Coordinates of C-alpha atoms in Angstrom, one line a residue:
M9 CA 202.3 241.9 23.5
S10 CA 199.7 241.5 20.7
P11 CA 196.3 243.2 21.3
I12 CA 193.2 241.2 22.1
H13 CA 190.4 241.5 19.6
I14 CA 186.7 241.7 20.3
D15 CA 183.9 241.6 17.7
E16 CA 180.5 242.1 19.3
T17 CA 178.7 240.6 16.3
T18 CA 180.8 237.8 14.8
G19 CA 183.1 237.0 17.8
S20 CA 182.6 234.1 20.2
D21 CA 183.5 233.8 23.9
A22 CA 183.2 230.0 23.5
T23 CA 185.6 229.4 20.6
G24 CA 187.4 232.7 20.2
T25 CA 191.1 233.2 21.1
G26 CA 191.4 237.0 20.8
A27 CA 193.2 236.8 17.5
P28 CA 192.1 239.1 14.6
D29 CA 190.6 236.0 12.8
A30 CA 189.1 234.5 16.0
P31 CA 187.9 237.5 18.2
Y32 CA 186.0 237.3 21.5
Q33 CA 182.5 238.6 21.5
T34 CA 182.5 240.5 24.8
L35 CA 185.1 242.8 26.4
A36 CA 184.3 241.4 29.9
Y37 CA 185.2 237.9 28.8
A38 CA 188.4 239.2 27.0
V39 CA 189.5 240.9 30.3
F40 CA 188.6 237.8 32.3
K41 CA 190.8 235.6 30.0
S42 CA 193.8 238.0 29.6
A43 CA 196.7 239.3 31.6
T44 CA 196.2 242.6 33.5
D45 CA 198.4 244.6 31.2
A46 CA 196.8 243.3 28.0
K47 CA 195.6 245.7 25.3
F48 CA 192.2 245.4 23.7
L49 CA 190.7 246.4 20.3
T50 CA 187.0 246.3 19.9
R51 CA 184.4 246.8 17.1
K52 CA 180.7 246.5 16.7
D53 CA 180.7 244.3 13.6
A54 CA 183.0 243.1 10.8
S55 CA 182.3 246.2 8.7
A56 CA 183.7 248.6 11.4
P57 CA 187.4 249.1 12.1
Y58 CA 188.9 247.9 15.4
D59 CA 189.5 250.6 18.0
E60 CA 190.6 250.8 21.7
P61 CA 187.7 250.7 24.2
T62 CA 186.7 253.8 26.1
Q63 CA 187.7 254.0 29.8
S64 CA 184.1 253.6 30.9
A65 CA 183.7 250.5 28.8
L66 CA 186.9 249.1 30.1
K67 CA 185.9 249.8 33.7
K68 CA 182.5 248.1 33.1
A69 CA 184.3 245.1 31.5
K70 CA 186.6 244.7 34.5
K71 CA 183.6 244.5 36.8
G72 CA 182.1 241.9 34.5
A73 CA 185.4 240.0 34.6
E74 CA 185.4 240.0 38.4
G75 CA 181.9 238.5 38.2
L76 CA 183.1 235.8 35.9
E77 CA 186.1 235.0 38.2
K78 CA 183.7 234.6 41.1
K79 CA 181.6 232.2 39.1
R80 CA 184.8 230.3 38.1
K81 CA 185.8 230.0 41.7
K82 CA 182.3 228.9 42.8
A83 CA 182.1 226.4 40.0
G84 CA 185.5 225.0 41.1
E85 CA 184.4 224.8 44.8
L86 CA 181.2 223.0 43.7
A87 CA 183.2 220.6 41.5
E88 CA 185.5 219.8 44.5
K89 CA 182.5 219.2 46.7
A90 CA 180.9 217.0 44.1
A91 CA 184.2 215.0 43.7
A92 CA 184.5 214.7 47.4
A93 CA 180.8 213.5 47.7
Q94 CA 181.3 211.1 44.8
G95 CA 184.4 209.8 46.5
A96 CA 182.6 209.4 49.8
E97 CA 179.7 207.7 48.0
S98 CA 182.1 205.4 46.2
E99 CA 183.8 204.6 49.5
K100 CA 180.4 203.9 51.1
R101 CA 179.4 201.8 48.1
E102 CA 182.6 199.7 48.4
K103 CA 182.1 199.2 52.1
Q104 CA 178.4 198.2 51.5
L105 CA 179.5 195.7 48.8
E106 CA 182.1 194.2 51.1
A107 CA 179.6 193.9 53.9
S108 CA 177.0 192.4 51.5
K109 CA 179.3 189.5 50.6
K110 CA 179.0 188.2 54.1
I111 CA 175.2 187.9 53.8
V112 CA 174.2 184.4 52.6
L113 CA 170.5 183.7 52.0
S114 CA 169.0 180.3 52.6
E115 CA 165.4 179.3 52.1
D116 CA 163.5 179.0 55.4
A117 CA 162.3 175.4 55.7
A118 CA 159.7 176.4 58.3
L119 CA 157.8 178.4 55.7
P120 CA 155.1 176.7 53.5
T121 CA 156.5 174.9 50.5
A122 CA 156.5 177.3 47.5
I123 CA 154.4 176.3 44.5
K124 CA 156.4 176.6 41.2
S125 CA 154.5 178.5 38.6
K126 CA 154.7 180.5 35.4
I127 CA 153.8 184.1 35.8
G128 CA 150.8 183.8 33.5
N129 CA 149.2 181.3 35.9
L130 CA 149.7 183.1 39.2
E131 CA 146.2 184.6 39.8
P132 CA 144.7 181.5 41.5
L133 CA 147.8 181.4 43.8
R134 CA 147.2 184.7 45.6
T135 CA 148.0 184.5 49.3
K136 CA 150.2 181.4 48.6
R137 CA 153.9 181.1 48.7
V138 CA 155.1 180.7 45.1
R139 CA 158.4 180.2 43.1
V140 CA 158.9 181.9 39.8
S141 CA 161.8 182.3 37.5
G142 CA 162.4 184.8 34.7
W143 CA 164.4 187.8 33.4
V144 CA 164.7 191.1 35.1
H145 CA 162.7 193.3 32.8
R146 CA 162.8 196.5 34.9
L147 CA 164.7 197.4 38.1
R148 CA 164.2 200.2 40.5
D149 CA 165.9 201.0 43.9
Q150 CA 163.9 203.1 46.3
K151 CA 165.5 203.8 49.7
G152 CA 167.1 200.3 49.9
I153 CA 163.9 198.5 48.7
K154 CA 164.3 196.9 45.2
F155 CA 161.3 196.7 42.9
I156 CA 161.7 194.1 40.1
I157 CA 159.5 193.6 37.1
L158 CA 160.1 190.0 36.2
R159 CA 159.3 188.6 32.7
D160 CA 159.1 184.9 31.8
G161 CA 157.3 185.0 28.4
T162 CA 153.9 184.3 29.9
G163 CA 153.5 187.7 31.6
Y164 CA 155.1 190.2 33.9
L165 CA 155.3 190.2 37.7
Q166 CA 156.2 193.0 40.2
A167 CA 158.3 191.7 43.0
V168 CA 159.6 193.5 46.1
L169 CA 162.9 192.8 47.8
S170 CA 163.3 194.5 51.2
G171 CA 165.4 194.0 54.4
R172 CA 168.0 191.3 54.3
V173 CA 167.1 189.9 50.9
A174 CA 167.8 193.3 49.4
E175 CA 171.2 193.7 51.1
T176 CA 173.1 190.8 49.4
Y177 CA 175.9 191.3 47.0
D178 CA 173.7 189.9 44.2
A179 CA 170.9 192.4 45.1
L180 CA 173.3 195.4 45.1
T181 CA 174.9 194.3 41.7
L182 CA 171.7 193.1 40.0
T183 CA 171.4 194.1 36.3
L184 CA 168.6 194.2 33.7
E185 CA 168.1 190.9 31.8
S186 CA 169.7 188.8 34.5
T187 CA 167.8 185.6 35.1
V188 CA 166.6 185.1 38.7
E189 CA 164.5 182.7 40.8
L190 CA 162.2 184.5 43.3
V191 CA 160.3 182.9 46.1
G192 CA 157.7 184.7 48.3
T193 CA 154.1 185.3 49.1
L194 CA 151.8 186.6 46.3
Q195 CA 149.4 189.3 47.4
A196 CA 146.6 191.1 45.6
L197 CA 147.3 194.8 45.4
P198 CA 145.1 197.1 47.4
E199 CA 142.6 199.3 45.6
G200 CA 144.3 202.3 44.0
K201 CA 147.6 200.6 43.3
T202 CA 148.5 199.0 40.0
A203 CA 151.0 196.3 38.8
P204 CA 151.0 193.7 36.1
G205 CA 148.4 191.0 36.9
G206 CA 147.0 193.0 39.8
H207 CA 149.3 191.4 42.3
E208 CA 152.8 191.7 43.8
L209 CA 155.3 189.2 45.1
S210 CA 156.9 189.9 48.6
V211 CA 160.2 188.0 48.3
D212 CA 161.6 186.0 51.2
Y213 CA 164.3 184.1 49.2
W214 CA 165.8 184.5 45.8
K215 CA 168.9 183.8 43.8
V216 CA 170.6 184.8 40.5
L217 CA 170.5 182.0 37.9
G218 CA 172.4 183.9 35.2
A219 CA 173.9 187.4 35.6
A220 CA 173.7 189.9 32.7
P221 CA 176.6 192.3 32.2
G222 CA 176.5 195.9 33.3
G223 CA 178.7 198.9 32.4
E224 CA 179.4 199.5 28.7
D225 CA 178.0 196.1 27.8
A226 CA 174.7 196.6 29.7
F227 CA 171.6 195.6 27.8
T228 CA 170.3 199.2 27.5
N229 CA 173.7 200.3 26.1
R230 CA 173.5 197.7 23.3
V231 CA 170.0 198.3 22.1
N232 CA 167.2 200.7 22.8
E233 CA 164.3 202.5 21.0
K234 CA 166.7 205.2 19.7
S235 CA 169.2 202.7 18.2
D236 CA 169.9 202.8 14.5
P237 CA 167.6 200.5 12.6
S238 CA 170.6 198.5 11.3
I239 CA 171.8 198.0 14.8
Q240 CA 168.3 196.9 15.8
A241 CA 168.3 194.4 12.9
D242 CA 171.7 193.0 14.0
L243 CA 170.5 192.7 17.5
R244 CA 167.0 191.4 16.7
H245 CA 167.5 188.6 19.3
L246 CA 167.6 191.3 22.0
V247 CA 165.0 193.6 20.4
I248 CA 162.3 190.9 20.7
R249 CA 162.7 191.1 24.5
G250 CA 161.0 194.5 24.3
E251 CA 157.4 194.9 25.1
T252 CA 156.3 196.1 21.7
A253 CA 158.2 193.5 19.7
S254 CA 157.1 190.6 22.0
T255 CA 153.5 191.8 22.0
T256 CA 153.6 191.8 18.2
L257 CA 154.9 188.3 18.1
R258 CA 152.4 187.2 20.7
L259 CA 149.6 188.6 18.5
R260 CA 151.1 186.9 15.5
S261 CA 150.7 183.5 17.3
A262 CA 147.2 184.3 18.3
L263 CA 146.4 185.4 14.7
L264 CA 147.6 182.1 13.3
G265 CA 145.7 180.2 16.0
A266 CA 142.5 182.1 15.2
M267 CA 142.8 181.6 11.5
R268 CA 143.3 177.8 12.0
E269 CA 140.1 177.8 14.1
V270 CA 138.2 179.6 11.3
F271 CA 139.5 177.2 8.7
A272 CA 138.3 174.3 10.8
R273 CA 134.8 175.9 11.0
H274 CA 134.9 176.1 7.2
H275 CA 135.9 172.4 7.0
M276 CA 139.3 173.1 5.4
L277 CA 142.1 170.6 6.0
E278 CA 145.7 171.8 6.7
V279 CA 148.4 170.2 4.6
T280 CA 152.2 170.8 4.4
P281 CA 153.6 171.3 0.9
P282 CA 157.3 171.2 0.1
C283 CA 159.5 174.3 0.2
L284 CA 162.0 172.8 -2.4
V285 CA 160.4 172.8 -5.8
Q286 CA 161.4 172.5 -9.5
T287 CA 158.5 174.6 -11.0
Q288 CA 157.7 178.3 -10.8
V289 CA 154.3 179.8 -9.9
E290 CA 154.7 183.6 -10.1
G291 CA 157.5 184.2 -12.7
G292 CA 161.1 183.0 -12.9
A293 CA 162.6 186.4 -12.0
T294 CA 161.7 186.1 -8.4
L295 CA 163.0 182.6 -7.7
F296 CA 165.9 181.7 -5.4
K297 CA 167.8 179.0 -7.3
L298 CA 169.9 176.2 -5.7
D299 CA 171.6 173.0 -6.5
Y300 CA 169.6 170.0 -5.5
Y301 CA 171.7 166.8 -5.9
N302 CA 173.1 168.2 -9.2
Q303 CA 169.6 169.2 -10.3
P304 CA 168.3 172.8 -10.5
A305 CA 165.7 173.5 -7.9
F306 CA 164.1 176.6 -6.2
L307 CA 162.8 177.8 -2.9
T308 CA 159.0 178.0 -3.4
Q309 CA 157.2 181.2 -4.3
S310 CA 153.8 179.7 -3.5
S311 CA 152.3 176.3 -2.5
Q312 CA 149.3 176.9 -4.7
L313 CA 150.0 174.3 -7.3
Y314 CA 150.4 171.6 -4.7
L315 CA 147.2 172.6 -2.9
E316 CA 145.3 172.2 -6.1
T317 CA 146.4 168.6 -6.3
C318 CA 144.9 167.9 -2.9
L319 CA 141.3 168.9 -3.8
P320 CA 140.3 165.6 -5.3
S321 CA 141.4 163.6 -2.3
L322 CA 141.2 165.9 0.7
G323 CA 138.6 168.5 -0.3
D324 CA 139.2 172.2 0.5
V325 CA 142.7 172.7 1.9
Y326 CA 145.0 175.3 3.2
C327 CA 148.6 175.5 4.4
V328 CA 150.8 177.8 6.5
Q329 CA 154.1 177.8 4.7
E330 CA 157.1 180.0 4.1
S331 CA 157.4 181.5 0.6
F332 CA 160.4 183.1 -0.9
R333 CA 160.7 186.0 -3.4
A334 CA 164.0 187.0 -4.9
E335 CA 162.9 190.4 -6.1
N336 CA 165.1 193.3 -5.0
S337 CA 162.4 195.1 -3.2
N338 CA 163.1 197.2 0.0
T339 CA 159.6 198.6 0.7
R340 CA 158.0 198.4 4.1
R341 CA 155.6 195.9 2.6
H342 CA 158.0 193.3 1.2
L343 CA 160.1 190.5 2.7
S344 CA 162.3 188.0 0.9
E345 CA 160.9 185.3 3.1
Y346 CA 157.4 185.5 4.5
T347 CA 154.7 183.3 6.0
H348 CA 152.2 182.5 3.3
L349 CA 148.8 181.2 4.3
E350 CA 147.2 179.7 1.2
G351 CA 143.9 178.1 0.6
E352 CA 142.2 176.2 -2.3
L353 CA 138.5 175.5 -2.7
A354 CA 136.7 173.3 -5.2
F355 CA 133.4 173.8 -6.9
I356 CA 133.1 177.5 -6.2
T357 CA 132.4 180.7 -8.2
F358 CA 134.5 183.9 -8.3
D359 CA 131.9 185.7 -6.2
E360 CA 131.9 182.9 -3.7
L361 CA 135.7 183.0 -3.5
M362 CA 135.6 186.7 -2.5
T363 CA 132.8 186.1 0.0
H364 CA 134.8 183.3 1.5
L365 CA 137.9 185.6 1.9
E366 CA 135.8 188.2 3.5
A367 CA 134.5 185.7 6.0
I368 CA 137.9 184.3 6.8
I369 CA 139.2 187.8 7.6
C370 CA 136.2 189.0 9.6
E371 CA 135.7 185.8 11.6
T372 CA 139.4 185.8 12.5
V373 CA 139.1 189.3 13.8
D374 CA 136.0 188.4 15.7
I375 CA 137.8 185.5 17.5
L376 CA 140.7 187.8 18.4
L377 CA 138.5 190.6 19.8
D378 CA 136.1 188.3 21.6
N379 CA 139.0 186.9 23.7
P380 CA 140.0 189.3 26.4
S381 CA 143.7 188.4 26.4
T382 CA 144.1 188.7 22.6
A383 CA 141.9 191.8 22.5
A384 CA 144.3 193.4 25.0
L385 CA 147.2 192.7 22.6
V386 CA 145.4 194.4 19.7
K387 CA 144.5 197.3 21.9
Q388 CA 148.1 197.7 23.1
L389 CA 149.4 197.9 19.6
N390 CA 146.5 199.5 17.8
P391 CA 144.2 201.3 20.3
G392 CA 142.0 202.7 17.6
F393 CA 141.4 199.4 15.8
K394 CA 137.8 198.7 14.7
K395 CA 136.3 195.6 13.1
P396 CA 136.0 195.9 9.4
E397 CA 132.4 196.3 8.2
R398 CA 130.9 193.8 5.8
P399 CA 130.3 193.5 2.9
F400 CA 133.7 194.7 1.6
L401 CA 133.7 197.1 -1.3
R402 CA 134.3 195.4 -4.6
M403 CA 135.9 197.5 -7.4
P404 CA 136.8 196.2 -10.8
Y405 CA 140.2 197.0 -12.1
V406 CA 138.8 199.1 -15.0
D407 CA 136.8 201.2 -12.5
A408 CA 140.0 201.7 -10.4
I409 CA 141.8 203.1 -13.4
A410 CA 139.0 205.6 -13.8
W411 CA 139.0 206.4 -10.0
L412 CA 142.8 207.1 -10.0
N413 CA 142.5 209.5 -12.9
E414 CA 139.5 211.3 -11.4
H415 CA 141.4 211.8 -8.2
G416 CA 144.5 213.1 -9.9
I417 CA 146.7 210.1 -8.9
L418 CA 149.0 209.7 -11.8
H419 CA 152.0 207.5 -12.6
P420 CA 155.4 207.9 -14.2
E421 CA 155.5 207.6 -17.9
E422 CA 158.0 204.9 -19.0
D423 CA 160.0 204.0 -22.0
A424 CA 159.9 200.6 -23.8
E425 CA 162.4 199.2 -21.2
G426 CA 160.3 200.3 -18.3
N427 CA 162.5 203.3 -17.3
P428 CA 160.8 206.6 -16.1
I429 CA 160.8 209.3 -18.8
K430 CA 162.0 212.8 -17.6
D431 CA 161.0 216.2 -18.9
E432 CA 163.4 219.0 -19.9
S433 CA 163.8 220.1 -16.2
G434 CA 164.8 216.6 -15.2
Q435 CA 161.5 215.8 -13.4
V436 CA 159.8 212.4 -14.0
K437 CA 156.8 212.9 -16.3
L438 CA 153.5 211.9 -14.8
V439 CA 150.6 210.7 -17.0
P440 CA 147.1 209.3 -16.4
H441 CA 146.6 205.6 -15.9
V442 CA 145.2 203.6 -18.8
V443 CA 143.7 200.1 -18.9
G444 CA 146.6 197.7 -19.1
D445 CA 148.8 199.5 -16.6
D446 CA 150.0 197.6 -13.6
I447 CA 148.8 199.9 -10.8
A448 CA 151.8 200.8 -8.7
E449 CA 151.9 200.0 -5.0
A450 CA 152.0 203.7 -4.0
A451 CA 149.0 204.6 -6.1
E452 CA 147.1 201.5 -4.9
R453 CA 147.8 202.3 -1.3
Q454 CA 146.9 206.0 -1.8
M455 CA 143.5 204.9 -3.2
T456 CA 142.9 202.5 -0.4
D457 CA 143.8 205.1 2.3
I458 CA 141.4 207.6 0.7
I459 CA 138.5 205.1 0.5
G460 CA 139.4 204.2 4.1
K461 CA 137.9 200.7 4.2
P462 CA 138.7 197.1 3.0
M463 CA 138.1 196.6 -0.7
F464 CA 138.5 193.9 -3.3
L465 CA 140.2 195.2 -6.4
H466 CA 139.3 192.6 -9.0
S467 CA 139.3 191.5 -12.7
F468 CA 142.8 192.4 -13.7
P469 CA 144.0 192.1 -17.3
A470 CA 145.4 188.7 -18.2
E471 CA 148.8 190.1 -19.2
L472 CA 149.4 191.3 -15.6
K473 CA 148.6 188.0 -14.0
A474 CA 149.9 184.5 -13.7
F475 CA 149.4 181.8 -16.4
Y476 CA 147.0 179.7 -14.2
M477 CA 144.3 182.4 -13.7
K478 CA 140.9 181.8 -15.3
K479 CA 139.9 184.4 -17.9
I480 CA 136.6 186.2 -18.1
P481 CA 134.8 185.6 -21.4
G482 CA 134.8 188.6 -23.8
G483 CA 136.9 191.6 -22.9
D484 CA 137.1 195.1 -24.2
G485 CA 138.5 194.2 -27.6
K486 CA 142.0 195.0 -26.6
H487 CA 142.3 193.2 -23.2
V488 CA 141.2 189.9 -21.7
F489 CA 140.4 190.1 -18.0
T490 CA 140.8 187.4 -15.3
E491 CA 138.8 186.3 -12.3
S492 CA 141.4 187.6 -10.0
C493 CA 141.3 189.8 -6.9
D494 CA 143.5 191.6 -4.4
L495 CA 142.1 192.4 -0.9
L496 CA 143.4 195.9 0.1
M497 CA 143.5 197.3 3.6
P498 CA 144.0 200.9 4.6
N499 CA 147.5 201.8 5.7
V500 CA 148.9 198.5 4.4
G501 CA 147.6 197.9 0.9
E502 CA 147.3 194.3 -0.5
I503 CA 147.2 191.6 2.1
V504 CA 145.5 188.9 0.1
G505 CA 145.8 187.9 -3.6
G506 CA 143.4 185.3 -5.1
S507 CA 141.9 184.0 -8.3
M508 CA 139.9 181.3 -9.9
R509 CA 142.1 178.8 -11.6
I510 CA 142.0 177.6 -15.2
A511 CA 139.9 174.4 -15.2
D512 CA 140.1 173.7 -19.0
L513 CA 143.1 171.6 -20.2
D514 CA 143.5 173.3 -23.5
E515 CA 143.3 176.8 -21.9
L516 CA 146.0 175.7 -19.4
F517 CA 148.3 174.6 -22.2
A518 CA 147.7 178.0 -23.9
G519 CA 148.7 179.7 -20.6
Y520 CA 152.0 177.7 -20.5
K521 CA 152.7 178.8 -24.1
R522 CA 151.9 182.4 -23.5
E523 CA 154.4 182.5 -20.6
G524 CA 157.1 180.5 -22.4
I525 CA 156.8 177.7 -19.8
D526 CA 157.8 174.1 -20.7
A527 CA 154.7 172.1 -19.8
A528 CA 156.6 168.8 -19.2
P529 CA 157.7 169.5 -15.6
Y530 CA 154.1 170.5 -14.8
Y531 CA 152.7 167.1 -15.7
W532 CA 151.4 166.5 -12.2
Y533 CA 149.7 169.9 -12.2
T534 CA 148.2 169.4 -15.7
D535 CA 146.8 166.0 -14.6
Q536 CA 144.3 167.9 -12.4
R537 CA 142.5 169.0 -15.6
K538 CA 142.9 165.6 -17.2
Y539 CA 141.5 163.4 -14.5
G540 CA 138.3 165.0 -13.5
T541 CA 138.6 168.8 -13.7
C542 CA 136.4 171.2 -11.7
E543 CA 135.9 174.9 -11.2
H544 CA 138.1 175.9 -8.3
G545 CA 139.9 178.9 -6.8
G546 CA 142.3 179.9 -4.1
Y547 CA 144.3 182.7 -2.5
G548 CA 147.4 183.6 -0.5
V549 CA 147.4 185.7 2.6
G550 CA 150.6 187.5 3.7
I551 CA 150.6 186.9 7.4
E552 CA 153.0 189.7 8.1
R553 CA 150.9 192.2 6.1
L554 CA 147.7 191.0 7.8
L555 CA 149.5 191.4 11.2
A556 CA 150.8 194.9 10.2
W557 CA 147.2 196.0 9.5
L558 CA 145.8 194.4 12.7
G559 CA 148.6 195.7 15.0
N560 CA 149.2 199.1 13.2
R561 CA 152.9 198.3 12.5
Y562 CA 154.7 200.6 10.1
T563 CA 156.6 197.8 8.4
V564 CA 156.2 194.1 7.9
R565 CA 159.7 193.7 9.2
E566 CA 158.3 194.2 12.7
C567 CA 155.9 191.3 12.1
S568 CA 158.4 188.6 11.5
L569 CA 160.5 186.9 14.1
Y570 CA 163.8 187.3 12.1
P571 CA 162.9 189.2 9.0
R572 CA 164.7 188.7 5.7
W573 CA 165.0 191.3 3.0
P574 CA 167.6 192.0 0.3
G575 CA 171.0 192.0 1.9
R576 CA 169.7 190.8 5.3
A577 CA 170.0 187.2 6.4
T578 CA 171.4 187.8 9.9
P579 CA 170.9 186.9 12.7

């Protein structure tokens, strides 16, 4: 018989086998696992030779082995008892289920007629008998009494099933996300107790409208907070049932409603431009191309050009429209499809444009926080949110370049093709910013977070901006600057981009030429300068970014119903 090996330092009682290359760690465990006539070899560590244990050590180990045997027997007895208890519980459960099938509920016609209501409208119906339908959001069983939190999209309701209504087969097999109809008396909760809405439904009749699966296919097994992000994206249709996701989408709706209210105050008219276009706005590299009746067409990047055509007939206008960008960007601030709120205003100056933008943002926030229900949504998602202070900081681009350098915020040095240059050690070389650099998103966000308040970054070099932006007379001898601005918010970065538009016909043609754009397809846009031009400006607000700032969301993907980013167009 081969001897059993024990190494007190490198051995393992959990994985060892007693072989020289897989020794046990303790002599007691080796004795416990081995035959009574086994031979043992021990050592303190791998540097010492194996040797037979002393008689006293072996005697002590045998006592330890006896203790391990007692533990094994006790564990076995406990396992048998647990199995027996589980079997008895299963048998009891089966009998209970069989008995429950004989219980058939019917609505008592002698009771007052139940008033059908949405959960969000229940408060005036306290003390009344009501009928509500929805999804089982939470479920708890306490000594035969079932507590249900019901969700119908307008709110949450706590309902209590006790007695006979809690003993039916449907009650015993009820699962999360099943749809049910509940009928009962609505009562205000006594002081000291809490529940959604401040009331509770005592159910006297109910039925399952659509059962959700349990077991392996149960809702919580398919998706939960710890699920991999890719799984959450695949199951977005289930994720939006969660409280955080649904609150975010509810706040999004309130945000758009508040913004429309603000635009009405500012006498701006909503219009609906097309999504299918044959002209570019922000550069051809980010266009989604498609075949349109054997003609090339694109998904719109921006509705700006169409909004400009509305000024002579409709006055100041805005739209809430989807925009599409084909850039391969996977940052937390980018989507391939996003909701673009754009506005255009006639007969304004650049300063007036920024003042208008400041007012739109601040008045929207005021509306949301002055309404208790929407303020509660903001507080739930972003407890520390505070109204932005006016006036917003205004920082010229040139000053921002100086600020970044003063604060040691550098950027990668690039070659002629835009690739980062590395030093001898393989590290990307970082250099100070110079006027003419396109300030990177990370540097811009770092600056905004340090400053810690909303700010307009404005007057960018013309070579960094679109062809239609109005130029500032003069320049620094090397660069011409534009009447353009980005509104930056802490933790998010840019949420609004705006500019004054070129009003002069010749300057517009020069812009086409500079960007290599054929002016012919833009005849309808060019005509705005030909038939009565005017000074005008506009902007685009990324609704998902604005919502991310307002609701303190880490990524704009949380702020879209079904977000689209490179490689993701499902579900």
